[in-house]
PDB file of C-alpha atoms in Angstrom:
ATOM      1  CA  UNK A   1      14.800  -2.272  17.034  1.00 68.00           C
ATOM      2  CA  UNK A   2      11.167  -2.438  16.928  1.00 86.00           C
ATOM      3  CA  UNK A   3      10.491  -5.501  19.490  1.00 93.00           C
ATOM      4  CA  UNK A   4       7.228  -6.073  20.875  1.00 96.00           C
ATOM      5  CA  UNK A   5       6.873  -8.549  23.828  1.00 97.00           C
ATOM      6  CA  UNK A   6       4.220 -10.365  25.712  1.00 98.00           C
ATOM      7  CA  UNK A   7       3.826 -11.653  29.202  1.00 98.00           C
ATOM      8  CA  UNK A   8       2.620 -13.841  30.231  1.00 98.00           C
ATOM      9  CA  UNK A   9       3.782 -16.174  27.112  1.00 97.00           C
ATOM     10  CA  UNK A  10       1.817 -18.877  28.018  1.00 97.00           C
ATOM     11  CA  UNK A  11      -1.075 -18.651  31.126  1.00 97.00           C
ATOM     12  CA  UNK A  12      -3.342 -22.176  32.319  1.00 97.00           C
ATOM     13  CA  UNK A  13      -6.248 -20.833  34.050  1.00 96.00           C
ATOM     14  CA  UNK A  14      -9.360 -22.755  35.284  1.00 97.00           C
ATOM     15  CA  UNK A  15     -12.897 -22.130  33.521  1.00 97.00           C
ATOM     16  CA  UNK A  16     -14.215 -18.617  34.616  1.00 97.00           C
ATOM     17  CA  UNK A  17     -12.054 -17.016  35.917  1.00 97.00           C
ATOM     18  CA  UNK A  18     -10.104 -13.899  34.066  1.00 97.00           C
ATOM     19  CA  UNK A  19      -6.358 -13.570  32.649  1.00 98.00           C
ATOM     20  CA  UNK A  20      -4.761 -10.726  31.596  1.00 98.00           C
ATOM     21  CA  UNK A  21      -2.601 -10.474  28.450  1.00 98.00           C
ATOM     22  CA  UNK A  22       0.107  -7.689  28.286  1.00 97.00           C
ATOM     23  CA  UNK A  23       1.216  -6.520  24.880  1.00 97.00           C
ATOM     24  CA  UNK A  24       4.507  -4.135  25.506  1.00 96.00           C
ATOM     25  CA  UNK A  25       6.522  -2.351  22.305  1.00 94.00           C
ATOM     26  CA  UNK A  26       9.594  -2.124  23.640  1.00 94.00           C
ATOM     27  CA  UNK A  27      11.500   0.119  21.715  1.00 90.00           C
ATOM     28  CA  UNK A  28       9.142   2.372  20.309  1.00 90.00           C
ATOM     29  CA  UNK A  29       6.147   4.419  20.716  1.00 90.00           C
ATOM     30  CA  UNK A  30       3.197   2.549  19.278  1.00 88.00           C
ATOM     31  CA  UNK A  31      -0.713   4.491  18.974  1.00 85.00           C
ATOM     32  CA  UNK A  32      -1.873   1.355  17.449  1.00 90.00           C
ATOM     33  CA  UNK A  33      -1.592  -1.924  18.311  1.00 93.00           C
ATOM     34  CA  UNK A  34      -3.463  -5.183  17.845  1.00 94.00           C
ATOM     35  CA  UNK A  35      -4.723  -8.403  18.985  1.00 96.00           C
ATOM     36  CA  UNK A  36      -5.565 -11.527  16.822  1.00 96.00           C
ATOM     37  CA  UNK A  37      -6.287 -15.394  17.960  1.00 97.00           C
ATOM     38  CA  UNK A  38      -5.081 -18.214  16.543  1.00 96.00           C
ATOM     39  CA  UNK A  39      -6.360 -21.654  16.951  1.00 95.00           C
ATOM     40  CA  UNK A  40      -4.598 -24.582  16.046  1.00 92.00           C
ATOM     41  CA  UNK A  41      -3.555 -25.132  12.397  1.00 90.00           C
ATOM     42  CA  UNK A  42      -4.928 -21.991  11.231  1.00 93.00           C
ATOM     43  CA  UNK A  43      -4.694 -18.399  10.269  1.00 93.00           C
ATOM     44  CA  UNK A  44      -4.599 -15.643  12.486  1.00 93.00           C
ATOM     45  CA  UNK A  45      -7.948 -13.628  13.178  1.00 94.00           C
ATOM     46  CA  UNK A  46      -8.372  -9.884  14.163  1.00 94.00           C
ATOM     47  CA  UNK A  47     -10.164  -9.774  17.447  1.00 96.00           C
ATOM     48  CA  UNK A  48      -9.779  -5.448  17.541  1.00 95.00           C
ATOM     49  CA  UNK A  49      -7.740  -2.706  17.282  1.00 92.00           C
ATOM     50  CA  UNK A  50      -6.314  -0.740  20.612  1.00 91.00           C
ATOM     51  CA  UNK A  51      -5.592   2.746  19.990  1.00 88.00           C
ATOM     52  CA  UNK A  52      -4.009   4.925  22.823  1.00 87.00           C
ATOM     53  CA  UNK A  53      -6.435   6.795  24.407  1.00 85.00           C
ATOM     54  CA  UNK A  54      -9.582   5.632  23.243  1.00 87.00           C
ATOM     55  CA  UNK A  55     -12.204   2.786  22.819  1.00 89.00           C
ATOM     56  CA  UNK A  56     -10.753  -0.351  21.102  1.00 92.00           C
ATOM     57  CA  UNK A  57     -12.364  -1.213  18.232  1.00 93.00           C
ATOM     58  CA  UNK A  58     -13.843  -4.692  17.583  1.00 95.00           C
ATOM     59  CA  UNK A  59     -14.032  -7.164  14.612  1.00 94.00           C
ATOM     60  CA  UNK A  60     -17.471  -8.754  14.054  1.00 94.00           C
ATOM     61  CA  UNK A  61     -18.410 -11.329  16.165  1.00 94.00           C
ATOM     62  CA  UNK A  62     -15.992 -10.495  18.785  1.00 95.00           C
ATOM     63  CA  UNK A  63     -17.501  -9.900  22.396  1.00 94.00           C
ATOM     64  CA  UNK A  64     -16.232  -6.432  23.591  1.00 93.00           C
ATOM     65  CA  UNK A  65     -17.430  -7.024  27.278  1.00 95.00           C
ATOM     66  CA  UNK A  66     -15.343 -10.701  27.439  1.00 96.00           C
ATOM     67  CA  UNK A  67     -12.300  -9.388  25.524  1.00 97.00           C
ATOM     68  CA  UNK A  68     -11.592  -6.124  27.267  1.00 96.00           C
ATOM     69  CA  UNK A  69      -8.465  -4.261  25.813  1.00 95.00           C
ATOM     70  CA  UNK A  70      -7.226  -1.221  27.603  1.00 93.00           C
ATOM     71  CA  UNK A  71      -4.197   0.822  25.479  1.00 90.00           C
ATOM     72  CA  UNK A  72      -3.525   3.299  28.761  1.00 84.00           C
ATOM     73  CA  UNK A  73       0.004   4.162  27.129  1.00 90.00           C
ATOM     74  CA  UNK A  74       2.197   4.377  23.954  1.00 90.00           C
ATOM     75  CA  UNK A  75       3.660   1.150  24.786  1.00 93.00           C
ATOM     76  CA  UNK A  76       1.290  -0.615  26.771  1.00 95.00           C
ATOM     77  CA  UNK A  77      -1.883  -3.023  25.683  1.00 95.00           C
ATOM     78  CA  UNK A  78      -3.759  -5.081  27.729  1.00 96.00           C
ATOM     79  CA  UNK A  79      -5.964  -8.089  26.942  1.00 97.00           C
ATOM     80  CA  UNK A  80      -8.388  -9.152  29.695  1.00 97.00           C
ATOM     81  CA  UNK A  81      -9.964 -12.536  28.703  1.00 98.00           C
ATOM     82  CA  UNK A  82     -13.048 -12.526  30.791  1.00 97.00           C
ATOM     83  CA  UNK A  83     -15.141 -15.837  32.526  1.00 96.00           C
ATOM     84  CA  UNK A  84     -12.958 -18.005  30.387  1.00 97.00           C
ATOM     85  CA  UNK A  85     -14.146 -21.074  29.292  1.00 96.00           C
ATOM     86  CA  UNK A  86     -11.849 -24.134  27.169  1.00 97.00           C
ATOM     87  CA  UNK A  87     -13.081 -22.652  23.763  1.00 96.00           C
ATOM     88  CA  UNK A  88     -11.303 -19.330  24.858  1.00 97.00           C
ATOM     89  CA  UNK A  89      -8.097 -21.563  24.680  1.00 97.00           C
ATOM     90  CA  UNK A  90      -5.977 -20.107  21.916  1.00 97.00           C
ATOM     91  CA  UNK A  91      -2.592 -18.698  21.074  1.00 97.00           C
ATOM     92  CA  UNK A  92      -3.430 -15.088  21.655  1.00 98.00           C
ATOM     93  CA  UNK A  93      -0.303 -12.389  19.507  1.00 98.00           C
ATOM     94  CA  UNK A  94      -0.354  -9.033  19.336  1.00 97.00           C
ATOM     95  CA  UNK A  95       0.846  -6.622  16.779  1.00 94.00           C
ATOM     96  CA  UNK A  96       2.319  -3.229  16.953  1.00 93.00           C
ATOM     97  CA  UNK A  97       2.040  -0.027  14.201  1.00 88.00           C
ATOM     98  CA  UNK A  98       5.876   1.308  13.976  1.00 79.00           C
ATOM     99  CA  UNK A  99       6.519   4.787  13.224  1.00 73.00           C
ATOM    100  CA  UNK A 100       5.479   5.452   9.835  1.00 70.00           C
ATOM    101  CA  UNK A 101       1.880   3.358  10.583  1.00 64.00           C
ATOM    102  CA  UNK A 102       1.942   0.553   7.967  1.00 68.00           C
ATOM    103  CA  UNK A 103       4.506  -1.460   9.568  1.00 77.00           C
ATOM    104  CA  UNK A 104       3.613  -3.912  11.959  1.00 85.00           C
ATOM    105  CA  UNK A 105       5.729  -5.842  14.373  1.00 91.00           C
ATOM    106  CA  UNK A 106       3.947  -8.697  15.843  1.00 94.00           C
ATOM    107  CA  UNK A 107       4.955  -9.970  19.619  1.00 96.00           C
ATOM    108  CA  UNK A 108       5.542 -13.595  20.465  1.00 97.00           C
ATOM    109  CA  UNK A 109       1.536 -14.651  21.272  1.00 97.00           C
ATOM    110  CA  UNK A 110       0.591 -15.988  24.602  1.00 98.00           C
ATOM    111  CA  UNK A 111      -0.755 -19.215  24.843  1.00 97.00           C
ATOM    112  CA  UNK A 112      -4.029 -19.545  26.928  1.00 98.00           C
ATOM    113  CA  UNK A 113      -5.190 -22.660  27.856  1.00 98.00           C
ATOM    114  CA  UNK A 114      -8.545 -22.865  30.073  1.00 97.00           C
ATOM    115  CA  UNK A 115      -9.050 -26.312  32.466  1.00 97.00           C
TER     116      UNK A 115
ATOM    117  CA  UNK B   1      -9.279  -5.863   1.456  1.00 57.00           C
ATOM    118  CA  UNK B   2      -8.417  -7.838  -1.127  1.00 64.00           C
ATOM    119  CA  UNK B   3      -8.585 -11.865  -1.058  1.00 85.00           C
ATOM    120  CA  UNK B   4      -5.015 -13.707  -2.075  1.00 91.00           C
ATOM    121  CA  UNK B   5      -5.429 -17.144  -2.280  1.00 93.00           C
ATOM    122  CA  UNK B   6      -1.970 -19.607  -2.025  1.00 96.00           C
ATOM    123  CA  UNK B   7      -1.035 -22.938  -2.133  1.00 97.00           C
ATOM    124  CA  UNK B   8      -1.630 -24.501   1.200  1.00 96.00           C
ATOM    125  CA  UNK B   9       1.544 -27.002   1.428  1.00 97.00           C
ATOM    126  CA  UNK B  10       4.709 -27.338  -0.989  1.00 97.00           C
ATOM    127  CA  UNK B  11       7.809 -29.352  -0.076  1.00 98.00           C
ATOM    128  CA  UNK B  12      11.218 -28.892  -0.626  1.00 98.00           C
ATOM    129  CA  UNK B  13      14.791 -29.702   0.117  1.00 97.00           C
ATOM    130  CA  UNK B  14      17.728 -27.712   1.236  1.00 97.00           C
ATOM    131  CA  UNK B  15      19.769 -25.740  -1.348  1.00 97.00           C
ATOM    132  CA  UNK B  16      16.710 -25.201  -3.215  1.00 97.00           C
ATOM    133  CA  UNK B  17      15.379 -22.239  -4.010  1.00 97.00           C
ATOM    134  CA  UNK B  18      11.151 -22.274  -3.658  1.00 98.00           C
ATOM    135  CA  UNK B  19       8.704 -20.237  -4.826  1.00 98.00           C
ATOM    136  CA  UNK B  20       5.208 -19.304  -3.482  1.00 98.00           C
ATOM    137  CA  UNK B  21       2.776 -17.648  -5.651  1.00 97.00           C
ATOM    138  CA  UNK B  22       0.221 -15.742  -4.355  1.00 96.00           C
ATOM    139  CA  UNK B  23      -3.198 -14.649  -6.498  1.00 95.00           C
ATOM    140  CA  UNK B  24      -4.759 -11.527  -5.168  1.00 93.00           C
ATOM    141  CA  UNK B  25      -7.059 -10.924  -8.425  1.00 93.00           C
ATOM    142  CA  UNK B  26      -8.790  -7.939  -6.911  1.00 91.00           C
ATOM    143  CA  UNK B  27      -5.707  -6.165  -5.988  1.00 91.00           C
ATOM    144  CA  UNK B  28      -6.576  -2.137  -5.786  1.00 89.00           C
ATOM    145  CA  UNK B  29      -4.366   0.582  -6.890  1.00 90.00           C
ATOM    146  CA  UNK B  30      -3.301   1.382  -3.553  1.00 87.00           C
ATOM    147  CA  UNK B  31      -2.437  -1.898  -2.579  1.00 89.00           C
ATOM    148  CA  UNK B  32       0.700  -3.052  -1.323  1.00 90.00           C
ATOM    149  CA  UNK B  33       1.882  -6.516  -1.107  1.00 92.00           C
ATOM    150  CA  UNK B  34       3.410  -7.848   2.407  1.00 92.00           C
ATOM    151  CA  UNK B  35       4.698 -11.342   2.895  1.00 94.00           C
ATOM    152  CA  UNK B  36       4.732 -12.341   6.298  1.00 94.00           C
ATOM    153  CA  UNK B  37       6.618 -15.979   8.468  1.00 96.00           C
ATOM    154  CA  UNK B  38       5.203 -17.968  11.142  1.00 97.00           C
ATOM    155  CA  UNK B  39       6.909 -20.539  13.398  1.00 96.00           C
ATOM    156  CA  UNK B  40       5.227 -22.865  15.561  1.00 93.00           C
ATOM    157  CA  UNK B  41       3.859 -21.081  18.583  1.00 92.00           C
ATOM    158  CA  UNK B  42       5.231 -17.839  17.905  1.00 95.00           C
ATOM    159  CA  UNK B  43       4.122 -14.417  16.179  1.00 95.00           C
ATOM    160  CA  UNK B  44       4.680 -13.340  12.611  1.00 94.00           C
ATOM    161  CA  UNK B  45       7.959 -11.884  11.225  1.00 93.00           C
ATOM    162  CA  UNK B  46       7.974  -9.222   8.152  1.00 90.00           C
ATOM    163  CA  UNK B  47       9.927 -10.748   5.428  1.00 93.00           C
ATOM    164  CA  UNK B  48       9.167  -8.163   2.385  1.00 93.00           C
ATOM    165  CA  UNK B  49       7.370  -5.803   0.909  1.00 91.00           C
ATOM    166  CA  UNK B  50       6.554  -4.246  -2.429  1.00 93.00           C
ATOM    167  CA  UNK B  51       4.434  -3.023  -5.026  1.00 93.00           C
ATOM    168  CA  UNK B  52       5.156  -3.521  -8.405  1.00 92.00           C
ATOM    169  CA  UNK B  53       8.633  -4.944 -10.413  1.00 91.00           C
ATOM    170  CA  UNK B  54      11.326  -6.598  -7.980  1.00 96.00           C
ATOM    171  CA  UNK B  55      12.312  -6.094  -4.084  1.00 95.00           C
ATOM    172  CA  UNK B  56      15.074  -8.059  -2.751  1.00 96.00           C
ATOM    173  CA  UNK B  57      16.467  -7.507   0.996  1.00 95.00           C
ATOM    174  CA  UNK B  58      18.972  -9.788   2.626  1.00 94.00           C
ATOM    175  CA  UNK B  59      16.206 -13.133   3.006  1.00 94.00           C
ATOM    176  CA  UNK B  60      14.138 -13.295   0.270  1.00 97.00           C
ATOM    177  CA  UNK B  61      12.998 -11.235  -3.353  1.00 98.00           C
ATOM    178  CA  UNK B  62       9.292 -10.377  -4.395  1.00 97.00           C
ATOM    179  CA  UNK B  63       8.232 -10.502  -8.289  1.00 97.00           C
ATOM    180  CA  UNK B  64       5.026  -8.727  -9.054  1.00 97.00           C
ATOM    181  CA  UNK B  65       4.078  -8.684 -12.641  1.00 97.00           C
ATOM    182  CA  UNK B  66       2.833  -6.138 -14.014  1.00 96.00           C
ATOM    183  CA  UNK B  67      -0.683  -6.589 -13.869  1.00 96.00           C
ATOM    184  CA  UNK B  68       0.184  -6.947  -9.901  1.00 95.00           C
ATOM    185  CA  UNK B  69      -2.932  -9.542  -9.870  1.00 95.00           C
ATOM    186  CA  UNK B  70      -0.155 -12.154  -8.655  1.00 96.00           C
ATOM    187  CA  UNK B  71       3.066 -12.259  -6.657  1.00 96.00           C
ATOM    188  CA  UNK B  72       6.073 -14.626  -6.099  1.00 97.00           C
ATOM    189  CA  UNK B  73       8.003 -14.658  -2.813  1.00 98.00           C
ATOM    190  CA  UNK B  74      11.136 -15.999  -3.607  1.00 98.00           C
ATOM    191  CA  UNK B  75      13.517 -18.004  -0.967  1.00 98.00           C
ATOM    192  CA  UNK B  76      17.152 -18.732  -2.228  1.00 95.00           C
ATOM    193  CA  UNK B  77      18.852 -21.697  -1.434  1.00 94.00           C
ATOM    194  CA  UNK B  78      16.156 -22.827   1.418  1.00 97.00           C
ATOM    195  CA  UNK B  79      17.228 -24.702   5.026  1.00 97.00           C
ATOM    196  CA  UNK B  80      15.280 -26.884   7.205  1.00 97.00           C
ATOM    197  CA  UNK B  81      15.042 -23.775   9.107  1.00 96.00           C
ATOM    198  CA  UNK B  82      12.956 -21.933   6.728  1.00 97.00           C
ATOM    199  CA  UNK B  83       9.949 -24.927   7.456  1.00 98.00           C
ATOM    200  CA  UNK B  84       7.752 -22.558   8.568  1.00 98.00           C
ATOM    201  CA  UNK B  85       4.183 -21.086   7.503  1.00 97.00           C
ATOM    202  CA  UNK B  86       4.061 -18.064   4.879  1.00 98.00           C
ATOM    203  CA  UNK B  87       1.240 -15.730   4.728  1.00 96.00           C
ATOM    204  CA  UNK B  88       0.761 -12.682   1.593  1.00 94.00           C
ATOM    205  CA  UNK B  89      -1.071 -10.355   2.407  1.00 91.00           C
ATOM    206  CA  UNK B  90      -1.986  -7.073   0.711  1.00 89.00           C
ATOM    207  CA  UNK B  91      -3.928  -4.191   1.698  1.00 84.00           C
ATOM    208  CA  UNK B  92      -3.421   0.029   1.788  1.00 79.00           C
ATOM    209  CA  UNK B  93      -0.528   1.181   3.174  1.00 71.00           C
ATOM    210  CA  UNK B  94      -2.033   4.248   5.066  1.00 63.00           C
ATOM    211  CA  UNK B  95       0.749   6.005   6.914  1.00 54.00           C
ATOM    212  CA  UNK B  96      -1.719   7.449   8.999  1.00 55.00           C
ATOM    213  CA  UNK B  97      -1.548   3.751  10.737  1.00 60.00           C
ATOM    214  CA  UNK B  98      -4.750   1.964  11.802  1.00 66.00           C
ATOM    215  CA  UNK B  99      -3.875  -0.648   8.778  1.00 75.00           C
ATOM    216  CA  UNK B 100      -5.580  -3.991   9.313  1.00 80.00           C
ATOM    217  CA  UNK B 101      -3.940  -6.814   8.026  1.00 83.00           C
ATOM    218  CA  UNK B 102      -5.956  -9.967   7.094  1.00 84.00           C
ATOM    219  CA  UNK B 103      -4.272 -13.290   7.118  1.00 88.00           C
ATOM    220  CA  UNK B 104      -5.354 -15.854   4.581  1.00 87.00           C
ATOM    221  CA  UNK B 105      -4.428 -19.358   4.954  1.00 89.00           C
ATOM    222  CA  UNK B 106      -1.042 -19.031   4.151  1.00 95.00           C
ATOM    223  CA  UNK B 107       1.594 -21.518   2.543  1.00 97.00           C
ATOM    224  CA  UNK B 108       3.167 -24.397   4.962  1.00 97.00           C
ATOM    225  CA  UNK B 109       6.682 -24.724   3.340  1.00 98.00           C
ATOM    226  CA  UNK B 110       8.390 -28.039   4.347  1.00 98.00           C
ATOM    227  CA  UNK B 111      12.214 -28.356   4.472  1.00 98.00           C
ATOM    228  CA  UNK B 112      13.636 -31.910   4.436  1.00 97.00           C
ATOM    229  CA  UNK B 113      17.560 -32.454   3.869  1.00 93.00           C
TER     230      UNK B 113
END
């Protein structure tokens, strides 16, 4: 149980244009889920929170109108990476709050690479 | 959220068991203490959780003193498998969910045979 999945799992787009990240909890209902970025050889950052039904909200320093997240459903966030340029290029994961809200099950990332 | 801080590389070889200390000085009451696993090019897995004394589960144990201003994950009898990095992280538990979690720079374990 508790599987969260992304698609695509890795995306090559050309410089700005827009690519879509779907986050997907497969198994379970999640009202929270979130997105961090990852560049090579180092730690995850939190980019924002998605919460079901309402406005995502953002970490410092992270541009709500390029990275739009929409959380329509229980099981459903979207990442929209907008006007990409290469330092957008990342390995994009999501995470997922389980049931009883402090567990988090993290999906496989999506690799983004921008030409 | 408080700040851990952890030793950025340690080697080992399989059989062994390794441990990686964490130091999260400014740990508050509330606090619990999560220990997380990272492949190459894929998302973190859970490995353990706790808050004080000993948890053990079926991959690993957690030792928190009782001060809790450090923590020990634990990996029995490692494989070239378990290469991989190792993040601790601790922070509220709310169950009320919204609980950001704040990756440090985490521990790359080596395996070798």
């Amino acid at each position: 149980g508790a599987v969260v999945s992304q698609h695509p799992s890795w995306v090559i787009c050309k410089s700005g244009t827009s690519v879509k990240i779907e986050c997907r909890s497969l198994d379970f209902q999640a009202t929270t889920m979130f997105w961090y970025r990852q560049f090579p050889k180092q730690s995850l950052m939190l980019m924002a929170t998605s919460n079901e039904g309402s406005k995502a909200t953002y970490e410092q320093g992270v541009e709500k109108d390029k990275f739009l997240i929409n959380h329509a459903s229980l099981t459903l966030s979207t990442l929209t990476v907008t006007s990409a340029h290469p330092e957008d290029s990342s390995f994009y994961i999501c995470s997922a709050e389980g049931r009883r809200g402090y567990e988090q099950y993290f999906g496989p990332g999506t690799r983004l690479t921008v030409t | 959220l408080a700040k851990t801080t952890q030793p950025i590389s340690m080697d080992s070889y399989e059989g062994q068991e390794v441990n990686i200390t964490c130091s999260h000085n400014n740990i508050a009451t509330n606090d619990y203490i999560t220990w997380y696993q990272q492949f190459p090019s894929q998302g973190p897995r859970f490995i353990i959780q706790g808050y004080k004394t000993k948890v053990t589960n079926e991959v690993a144990s957690l030792f928190i003193p009782a001060d809790r201003k450090s923590s020990t994950l634990s990996l029995p009898r490692v494989s070239l498998s378990d290469t991989a990095v190792y993040y601790c992280l601790v922070g509220d538990r709310q169950t009320g969910g919204g609980n950001k979690l704040t990756f440090g720079t985490g521990t790359q374990l080596k395996v070798e045979l």
